[in-house]
Coordinates of C-alpha atoms in Angstrom, one line a residue:
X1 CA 27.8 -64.2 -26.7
X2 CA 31.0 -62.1 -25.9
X3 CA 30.9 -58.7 -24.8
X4 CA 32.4 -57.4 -28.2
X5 CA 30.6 -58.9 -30.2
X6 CA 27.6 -57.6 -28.1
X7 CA 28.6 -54.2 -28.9
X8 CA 29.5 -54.9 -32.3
X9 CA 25.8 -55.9 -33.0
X10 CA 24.2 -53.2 -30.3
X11 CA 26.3 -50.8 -33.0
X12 CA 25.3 -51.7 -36.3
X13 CA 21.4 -51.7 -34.9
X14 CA 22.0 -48.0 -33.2
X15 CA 24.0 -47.1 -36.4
X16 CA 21.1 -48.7 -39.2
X17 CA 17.7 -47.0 -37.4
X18 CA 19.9 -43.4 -37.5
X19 CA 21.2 -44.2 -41.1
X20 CA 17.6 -44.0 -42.0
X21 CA 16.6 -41.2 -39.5
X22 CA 18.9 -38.7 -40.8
X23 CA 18.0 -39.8 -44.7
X24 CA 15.8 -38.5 -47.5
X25 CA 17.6 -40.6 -50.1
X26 CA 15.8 -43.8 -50.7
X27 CA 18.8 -46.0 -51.0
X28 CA 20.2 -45.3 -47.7
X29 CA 17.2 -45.7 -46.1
X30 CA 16.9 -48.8 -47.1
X31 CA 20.7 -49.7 -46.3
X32 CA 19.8 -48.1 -42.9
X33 CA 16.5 -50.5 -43.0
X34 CA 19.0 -53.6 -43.9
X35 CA 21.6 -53.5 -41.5
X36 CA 18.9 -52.7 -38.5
X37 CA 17.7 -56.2 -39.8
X38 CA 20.2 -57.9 -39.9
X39 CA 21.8 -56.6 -36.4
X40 CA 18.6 -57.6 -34.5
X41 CA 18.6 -61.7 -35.7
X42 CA 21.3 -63.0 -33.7
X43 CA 19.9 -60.4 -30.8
X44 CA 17.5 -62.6 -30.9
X45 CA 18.9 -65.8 -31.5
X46 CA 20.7 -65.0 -28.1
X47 CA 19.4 -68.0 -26.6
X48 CA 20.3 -71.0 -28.8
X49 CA 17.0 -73.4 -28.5
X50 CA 14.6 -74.1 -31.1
X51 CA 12.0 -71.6 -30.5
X52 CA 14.4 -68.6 -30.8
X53 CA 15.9 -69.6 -33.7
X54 CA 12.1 -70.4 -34.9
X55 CA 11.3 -66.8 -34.0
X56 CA 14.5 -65.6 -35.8
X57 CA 13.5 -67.3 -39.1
X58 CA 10.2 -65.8 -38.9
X59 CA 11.3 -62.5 -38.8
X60 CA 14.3 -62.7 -41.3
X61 CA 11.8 -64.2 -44.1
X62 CA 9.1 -61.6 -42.9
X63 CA 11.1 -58.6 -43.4
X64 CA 13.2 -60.0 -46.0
X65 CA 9.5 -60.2 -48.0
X66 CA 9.2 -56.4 -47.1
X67 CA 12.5 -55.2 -47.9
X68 CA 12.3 -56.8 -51.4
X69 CA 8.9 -55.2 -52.0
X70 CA 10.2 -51.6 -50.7
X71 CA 13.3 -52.1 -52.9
X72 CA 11.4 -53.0 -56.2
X73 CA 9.1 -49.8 -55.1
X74 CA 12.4 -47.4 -54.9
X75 CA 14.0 -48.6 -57.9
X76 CA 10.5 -48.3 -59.7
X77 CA 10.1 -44.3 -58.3
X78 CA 14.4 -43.8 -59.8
X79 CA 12.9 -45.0 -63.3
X80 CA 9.8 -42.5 -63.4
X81 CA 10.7 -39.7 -61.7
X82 CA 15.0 -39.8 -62.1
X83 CA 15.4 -38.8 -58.4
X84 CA 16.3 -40.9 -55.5
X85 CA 14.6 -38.4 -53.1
X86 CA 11.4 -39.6 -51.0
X87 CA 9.3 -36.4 -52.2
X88 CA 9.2 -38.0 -55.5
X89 CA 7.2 -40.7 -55.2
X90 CA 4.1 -39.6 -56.1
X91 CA 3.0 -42.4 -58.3
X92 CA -0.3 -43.8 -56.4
X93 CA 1.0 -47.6 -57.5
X94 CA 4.3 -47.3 -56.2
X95 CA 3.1 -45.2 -53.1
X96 CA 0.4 -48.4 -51.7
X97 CA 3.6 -50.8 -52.7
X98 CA 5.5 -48.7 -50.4
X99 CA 3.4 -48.4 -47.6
X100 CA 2.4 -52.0 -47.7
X101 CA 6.3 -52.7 -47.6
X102 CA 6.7 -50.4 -44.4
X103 CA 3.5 -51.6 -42.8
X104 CA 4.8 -55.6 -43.2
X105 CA 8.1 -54.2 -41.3
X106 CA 6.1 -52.4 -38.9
X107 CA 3.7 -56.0 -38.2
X108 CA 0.5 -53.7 -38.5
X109 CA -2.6 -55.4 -39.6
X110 CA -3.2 -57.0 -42.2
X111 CA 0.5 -58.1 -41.9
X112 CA 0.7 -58.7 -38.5
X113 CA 0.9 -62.7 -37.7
X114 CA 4.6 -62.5 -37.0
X115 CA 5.1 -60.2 -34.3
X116 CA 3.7 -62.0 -31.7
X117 CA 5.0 -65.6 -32.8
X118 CA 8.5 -63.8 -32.8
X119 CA 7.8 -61.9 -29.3
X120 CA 7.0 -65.2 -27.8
X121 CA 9.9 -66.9 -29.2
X122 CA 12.9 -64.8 -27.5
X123 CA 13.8 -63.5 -24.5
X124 CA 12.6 -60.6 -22.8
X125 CA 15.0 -58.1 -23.2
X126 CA 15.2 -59.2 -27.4
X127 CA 11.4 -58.8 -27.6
X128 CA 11.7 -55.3 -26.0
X129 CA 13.9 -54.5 -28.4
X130 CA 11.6 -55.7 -31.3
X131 CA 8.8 -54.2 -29.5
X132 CA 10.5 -50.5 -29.6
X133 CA 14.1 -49.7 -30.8
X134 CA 12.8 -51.2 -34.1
X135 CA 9.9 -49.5 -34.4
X136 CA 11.4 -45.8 -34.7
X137 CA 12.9 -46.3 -38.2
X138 CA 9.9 -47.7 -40.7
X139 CA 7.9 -45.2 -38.6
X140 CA 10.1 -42.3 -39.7
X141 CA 9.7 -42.9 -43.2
X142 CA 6.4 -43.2 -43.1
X143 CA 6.2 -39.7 -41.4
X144 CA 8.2 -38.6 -44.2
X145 CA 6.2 -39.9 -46.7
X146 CA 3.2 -38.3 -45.6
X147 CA 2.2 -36.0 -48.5
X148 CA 1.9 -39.0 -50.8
X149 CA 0.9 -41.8 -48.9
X150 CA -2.3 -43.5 -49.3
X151 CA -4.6 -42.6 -47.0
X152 CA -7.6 -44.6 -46.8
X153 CA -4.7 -47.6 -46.9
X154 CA -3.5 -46.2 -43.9
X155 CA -7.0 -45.5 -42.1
X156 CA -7.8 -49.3 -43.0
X157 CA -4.9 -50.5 -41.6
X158 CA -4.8 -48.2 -38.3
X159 CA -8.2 -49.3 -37.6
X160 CA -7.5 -53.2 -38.2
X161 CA -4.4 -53.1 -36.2
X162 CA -6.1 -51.9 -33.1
X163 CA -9.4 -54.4 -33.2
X164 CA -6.9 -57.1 -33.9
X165 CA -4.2 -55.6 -31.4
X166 CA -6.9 -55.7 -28.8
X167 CA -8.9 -59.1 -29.9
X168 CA -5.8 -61.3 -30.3
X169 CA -4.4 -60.1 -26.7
X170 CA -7.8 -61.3 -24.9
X171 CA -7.4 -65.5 -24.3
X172 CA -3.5 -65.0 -23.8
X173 CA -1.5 -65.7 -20.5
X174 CA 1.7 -65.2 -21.8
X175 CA 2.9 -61.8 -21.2
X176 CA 5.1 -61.3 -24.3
X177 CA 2.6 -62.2 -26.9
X178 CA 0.1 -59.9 -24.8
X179 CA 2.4 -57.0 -24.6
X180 CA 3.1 -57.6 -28.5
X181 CA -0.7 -57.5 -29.4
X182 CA -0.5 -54.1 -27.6
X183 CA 2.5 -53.1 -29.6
X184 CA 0.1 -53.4 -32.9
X185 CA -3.1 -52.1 -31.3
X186 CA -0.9 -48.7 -30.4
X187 CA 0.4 -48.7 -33.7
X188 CA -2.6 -48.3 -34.8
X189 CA -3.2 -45.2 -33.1
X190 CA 0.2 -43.8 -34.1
X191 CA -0.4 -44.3 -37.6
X192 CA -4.3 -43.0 -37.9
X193 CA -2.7 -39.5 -37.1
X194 CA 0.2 -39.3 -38.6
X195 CA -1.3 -37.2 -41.7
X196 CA -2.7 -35.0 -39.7
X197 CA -0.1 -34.3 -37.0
X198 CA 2.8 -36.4 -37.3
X199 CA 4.6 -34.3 -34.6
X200 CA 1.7 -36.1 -32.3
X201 CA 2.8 -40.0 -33.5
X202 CA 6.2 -39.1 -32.8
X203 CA 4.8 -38.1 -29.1
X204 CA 2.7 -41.3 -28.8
X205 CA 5.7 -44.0 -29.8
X206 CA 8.5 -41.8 -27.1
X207 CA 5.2 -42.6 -24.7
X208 CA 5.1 -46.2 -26.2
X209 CA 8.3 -46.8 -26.1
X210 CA 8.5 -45.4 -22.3
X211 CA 5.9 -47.5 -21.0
X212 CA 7.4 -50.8 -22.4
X213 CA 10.7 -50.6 -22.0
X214 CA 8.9 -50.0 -18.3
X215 CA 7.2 -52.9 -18.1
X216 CA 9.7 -55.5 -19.9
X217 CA 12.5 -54.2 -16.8
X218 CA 9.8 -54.8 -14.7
X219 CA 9.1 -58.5 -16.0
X220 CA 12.8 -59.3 -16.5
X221 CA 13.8 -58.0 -12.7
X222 CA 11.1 -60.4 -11.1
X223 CA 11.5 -63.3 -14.0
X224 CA 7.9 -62.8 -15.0
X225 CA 6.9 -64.5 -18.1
X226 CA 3.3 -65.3 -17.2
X227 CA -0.4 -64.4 -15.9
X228 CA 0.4 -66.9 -12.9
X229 CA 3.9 -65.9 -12.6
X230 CA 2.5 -62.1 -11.9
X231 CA -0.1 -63.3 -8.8
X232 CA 3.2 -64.0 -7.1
X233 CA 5.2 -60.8 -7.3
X234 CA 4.0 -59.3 -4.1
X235 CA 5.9 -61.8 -2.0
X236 CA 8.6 -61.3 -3.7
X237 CA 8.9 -57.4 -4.7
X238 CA 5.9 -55.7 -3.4
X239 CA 7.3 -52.4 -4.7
X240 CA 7.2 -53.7 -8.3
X241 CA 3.7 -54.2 -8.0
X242 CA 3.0 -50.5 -8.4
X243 CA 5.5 -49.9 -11.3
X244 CA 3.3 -53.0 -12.9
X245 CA 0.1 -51.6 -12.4
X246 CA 0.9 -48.1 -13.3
X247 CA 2.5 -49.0 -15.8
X248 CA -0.1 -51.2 -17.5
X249 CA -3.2 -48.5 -16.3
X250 CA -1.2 -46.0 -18.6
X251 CA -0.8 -48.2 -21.6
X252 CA -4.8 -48.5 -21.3
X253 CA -4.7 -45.1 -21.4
X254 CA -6.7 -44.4 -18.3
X255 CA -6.7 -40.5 -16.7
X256 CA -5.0 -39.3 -14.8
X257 CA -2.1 -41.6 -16.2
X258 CA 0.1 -40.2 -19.1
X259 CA -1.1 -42.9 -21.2
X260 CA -4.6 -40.8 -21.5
X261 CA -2.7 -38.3 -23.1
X262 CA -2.1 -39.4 -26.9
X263 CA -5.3 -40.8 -27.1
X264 CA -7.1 -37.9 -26.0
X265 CA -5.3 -36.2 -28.2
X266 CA -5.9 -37.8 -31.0
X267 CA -9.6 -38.3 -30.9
X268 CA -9.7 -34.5 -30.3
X269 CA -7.8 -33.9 -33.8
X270 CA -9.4 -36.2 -35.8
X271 CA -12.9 -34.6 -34.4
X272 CA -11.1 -30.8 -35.7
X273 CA -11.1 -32.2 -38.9
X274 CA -14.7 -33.5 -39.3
X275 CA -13.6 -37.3 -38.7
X276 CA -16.3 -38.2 -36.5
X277 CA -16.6 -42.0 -37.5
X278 CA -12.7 -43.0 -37.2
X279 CA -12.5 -42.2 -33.8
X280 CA -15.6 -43.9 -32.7
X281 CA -14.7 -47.0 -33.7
X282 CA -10.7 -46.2 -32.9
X283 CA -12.6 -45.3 -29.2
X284 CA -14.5 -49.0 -29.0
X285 CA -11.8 -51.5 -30.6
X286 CA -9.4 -49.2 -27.5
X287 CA -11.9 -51.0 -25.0
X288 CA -10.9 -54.5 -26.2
X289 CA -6.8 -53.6 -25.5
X290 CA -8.1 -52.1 -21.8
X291 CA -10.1 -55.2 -20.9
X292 CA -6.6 -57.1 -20.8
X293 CA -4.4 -54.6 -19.2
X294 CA -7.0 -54.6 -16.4
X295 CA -7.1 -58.0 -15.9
X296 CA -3.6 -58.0 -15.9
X297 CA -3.8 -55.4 -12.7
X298 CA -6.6 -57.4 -11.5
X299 CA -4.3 -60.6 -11.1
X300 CA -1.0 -58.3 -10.0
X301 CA -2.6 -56.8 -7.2
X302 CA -5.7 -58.2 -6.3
X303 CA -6.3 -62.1 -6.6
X304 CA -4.5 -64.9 -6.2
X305 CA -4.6 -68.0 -9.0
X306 CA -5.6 -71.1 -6.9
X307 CA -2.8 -72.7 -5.3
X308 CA -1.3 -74.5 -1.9
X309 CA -0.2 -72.5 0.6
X310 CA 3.0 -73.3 0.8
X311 CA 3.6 -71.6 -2.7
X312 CA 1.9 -68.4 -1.8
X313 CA 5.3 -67.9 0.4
X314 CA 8.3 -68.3 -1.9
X315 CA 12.0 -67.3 -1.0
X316 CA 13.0 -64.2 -0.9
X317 CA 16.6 -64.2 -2.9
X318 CA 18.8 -60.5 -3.8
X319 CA 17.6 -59.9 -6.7
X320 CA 21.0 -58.5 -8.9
X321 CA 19.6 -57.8 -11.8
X322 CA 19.6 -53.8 -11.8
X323 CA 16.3 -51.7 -11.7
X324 CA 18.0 -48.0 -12.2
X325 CA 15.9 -47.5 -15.0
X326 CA 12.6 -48.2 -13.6
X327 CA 11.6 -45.2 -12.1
X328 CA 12.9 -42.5 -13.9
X329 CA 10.8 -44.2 -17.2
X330 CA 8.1 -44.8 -14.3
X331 CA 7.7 -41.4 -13.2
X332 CA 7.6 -40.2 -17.2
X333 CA 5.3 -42.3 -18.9
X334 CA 3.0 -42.2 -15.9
X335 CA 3.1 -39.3 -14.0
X336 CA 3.2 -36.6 -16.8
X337 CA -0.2 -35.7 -17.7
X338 CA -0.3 -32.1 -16.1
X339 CA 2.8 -31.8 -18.6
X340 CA 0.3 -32.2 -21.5
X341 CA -0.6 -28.4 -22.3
X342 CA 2.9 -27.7 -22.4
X343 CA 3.5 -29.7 -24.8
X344 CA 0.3 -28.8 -27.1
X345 CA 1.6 -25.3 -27.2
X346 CA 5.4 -26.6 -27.8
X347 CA 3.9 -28.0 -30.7

């Protein structure tokens, strides 16, 4: 794919998610919704074989479902209430058709089958943009939507996201459908707190969003795309084996990493507000997501998969693929957590 056309697409996607940023009008957050959608297929059809075009399918009929539902839902909302704005819907039917629409485009539990089939099926660079950049706009409206959105749905479906987040991502050795199980375990957490403190899910995606763009440089740099493939990166950039395990410690949310941050956080407001069961069980399904980022670490940094010894000593070839980015996003989504009052009292 051409440069300009490239661009063209990079565009349209950039232009979409802000369409529905900067909206409180239904329909053009759903236009903003639509051409986001549409932008991201051939991103990641960008590598014509089966499997991305598989994974492309996936997602178009997947979202297509949602966008259908959350258009019925908005057209519904014009006819009772005569307003296109998003504080009117305060219908309790049309607000669960909604927020089932946003959660399917979102791939939380129970709707969340796709995301790693369509993970696994593109590159790395597509899947971190599925994994983040397309994240930010359902996630706004349901931030906006706060006042009338159904809560125990949302509970339910926070909770479900991070057991299943956490369970699905324990037997796997590929690293995009592992770092896809964490994308819905950590959207669980987002969206358990968003009624409470939305300004506090908006802090725990930037985090997100931080760590994996992070970690999908790091995997693209070294050509990483398994478990095995990882037990070999200290022969071939040692230095990327810190930005790895950093990187992953901090998505576990272990102190004193960043990543312990929003979690902490969390659990502490939803204790404030006499929530002491949600956060228990938030706390324990958390373990299940940790156990794989530390055997992750565990096989970076200290083991070796059985092998010969001639392949524990592979070639050393300049590596041209940049790394600019690595250490600035390093250095933030790891090394911030003294940062943390600061940004309590900002809030």
């Amino acid at each position: 794919m051409n440069i300009t056309t490239m661009t063209i697409i990079y565009t349209t996607l950039i232009t979409g998610t802000l369409i529905t940023l900067i909206s409180s009008h239904w329909l053009l957050m759903w236009i903003g919704l639509e051409l986001s959608m549409m932008s991201i297929i051939p991103i990641l059809m960008n590598k014509t074989n089966p499997r991305s075009t598989e994974a492309a399918t996936k997602y178009f009929l997947t979202q297509a479902t949602a966008s259908m539902i959350l258009l019925m839902s908005i057209i519904t909302t014009m006819m009772y209430s005569g307003q296109w704005s998003i504080i009117h819907s305060n219908n309790p039917i049309i607000s669960l058709a909604l927020t089932l629409s946003l959660i399917m485009k979102l791939g939380l539990a129970p709707f969340h089958f796709w995301v790693a089939e369509v993970t696994q099926g593109t590159s790395l660079m597509s899947g971190m943009v599925l994994l983040t950049w397309q994240k930010i706009a359902p996630l706004s409206i349901l931030m906006q939507m706060t006042p009338t959105i159904n809560q125990p749905l949302i509970i339910s479906s926070a909770l479900m996201s991070t057991l299943l987040g956490g369970w699905g991502g324990l037997n796997q050795t590929q690293l995009r459908k592992i770092m896809a199980y964490s994308s819905i375990a950590h959207m669980g957490w987002m969206l358990v707190v968003m009624n409470l403190m939305p300004s506090i899910s908006l802090f725990n995606l930037m985090l997100y969003i931080m760590l994996t763009i992070s970690l999908f440089t790091a995997f693209y740099t070294n050509n990483n795309l398994t478990t095995l493939s990882l037990s070999y990166v200290w022969s071939t950039a040692p230095p990327t084996i810190i930005i790895i395990l950093l990187n992953l410690l901090s998505l576990g949310g272990l102190p004193p990493l960043m990543g312990f941050a929003p979690k902490w956080i969390i659990i502490q407001e939803l204790v404030k507000n006499n929530n002491i069961m949600t956060p228990v069980l938030m706390t324990m399904t958390a373990l299940l997501s940790l156990y794989f980022y530390i055997r992750l670490t565990y096989s970076t940094t200290l083991t070796l998969f059985p092998t010969t010894n001639n392949m524990k000593t592979k070639w050393y070839l300049y590596n041209k693929k940049t790394t600019t980015i690595l250490a600035p996003m390093t250095m933030l989504s790891t090394m911030t957590l003294p940062l943390t009052p600061l940004l309590l009292t900002l809030n």
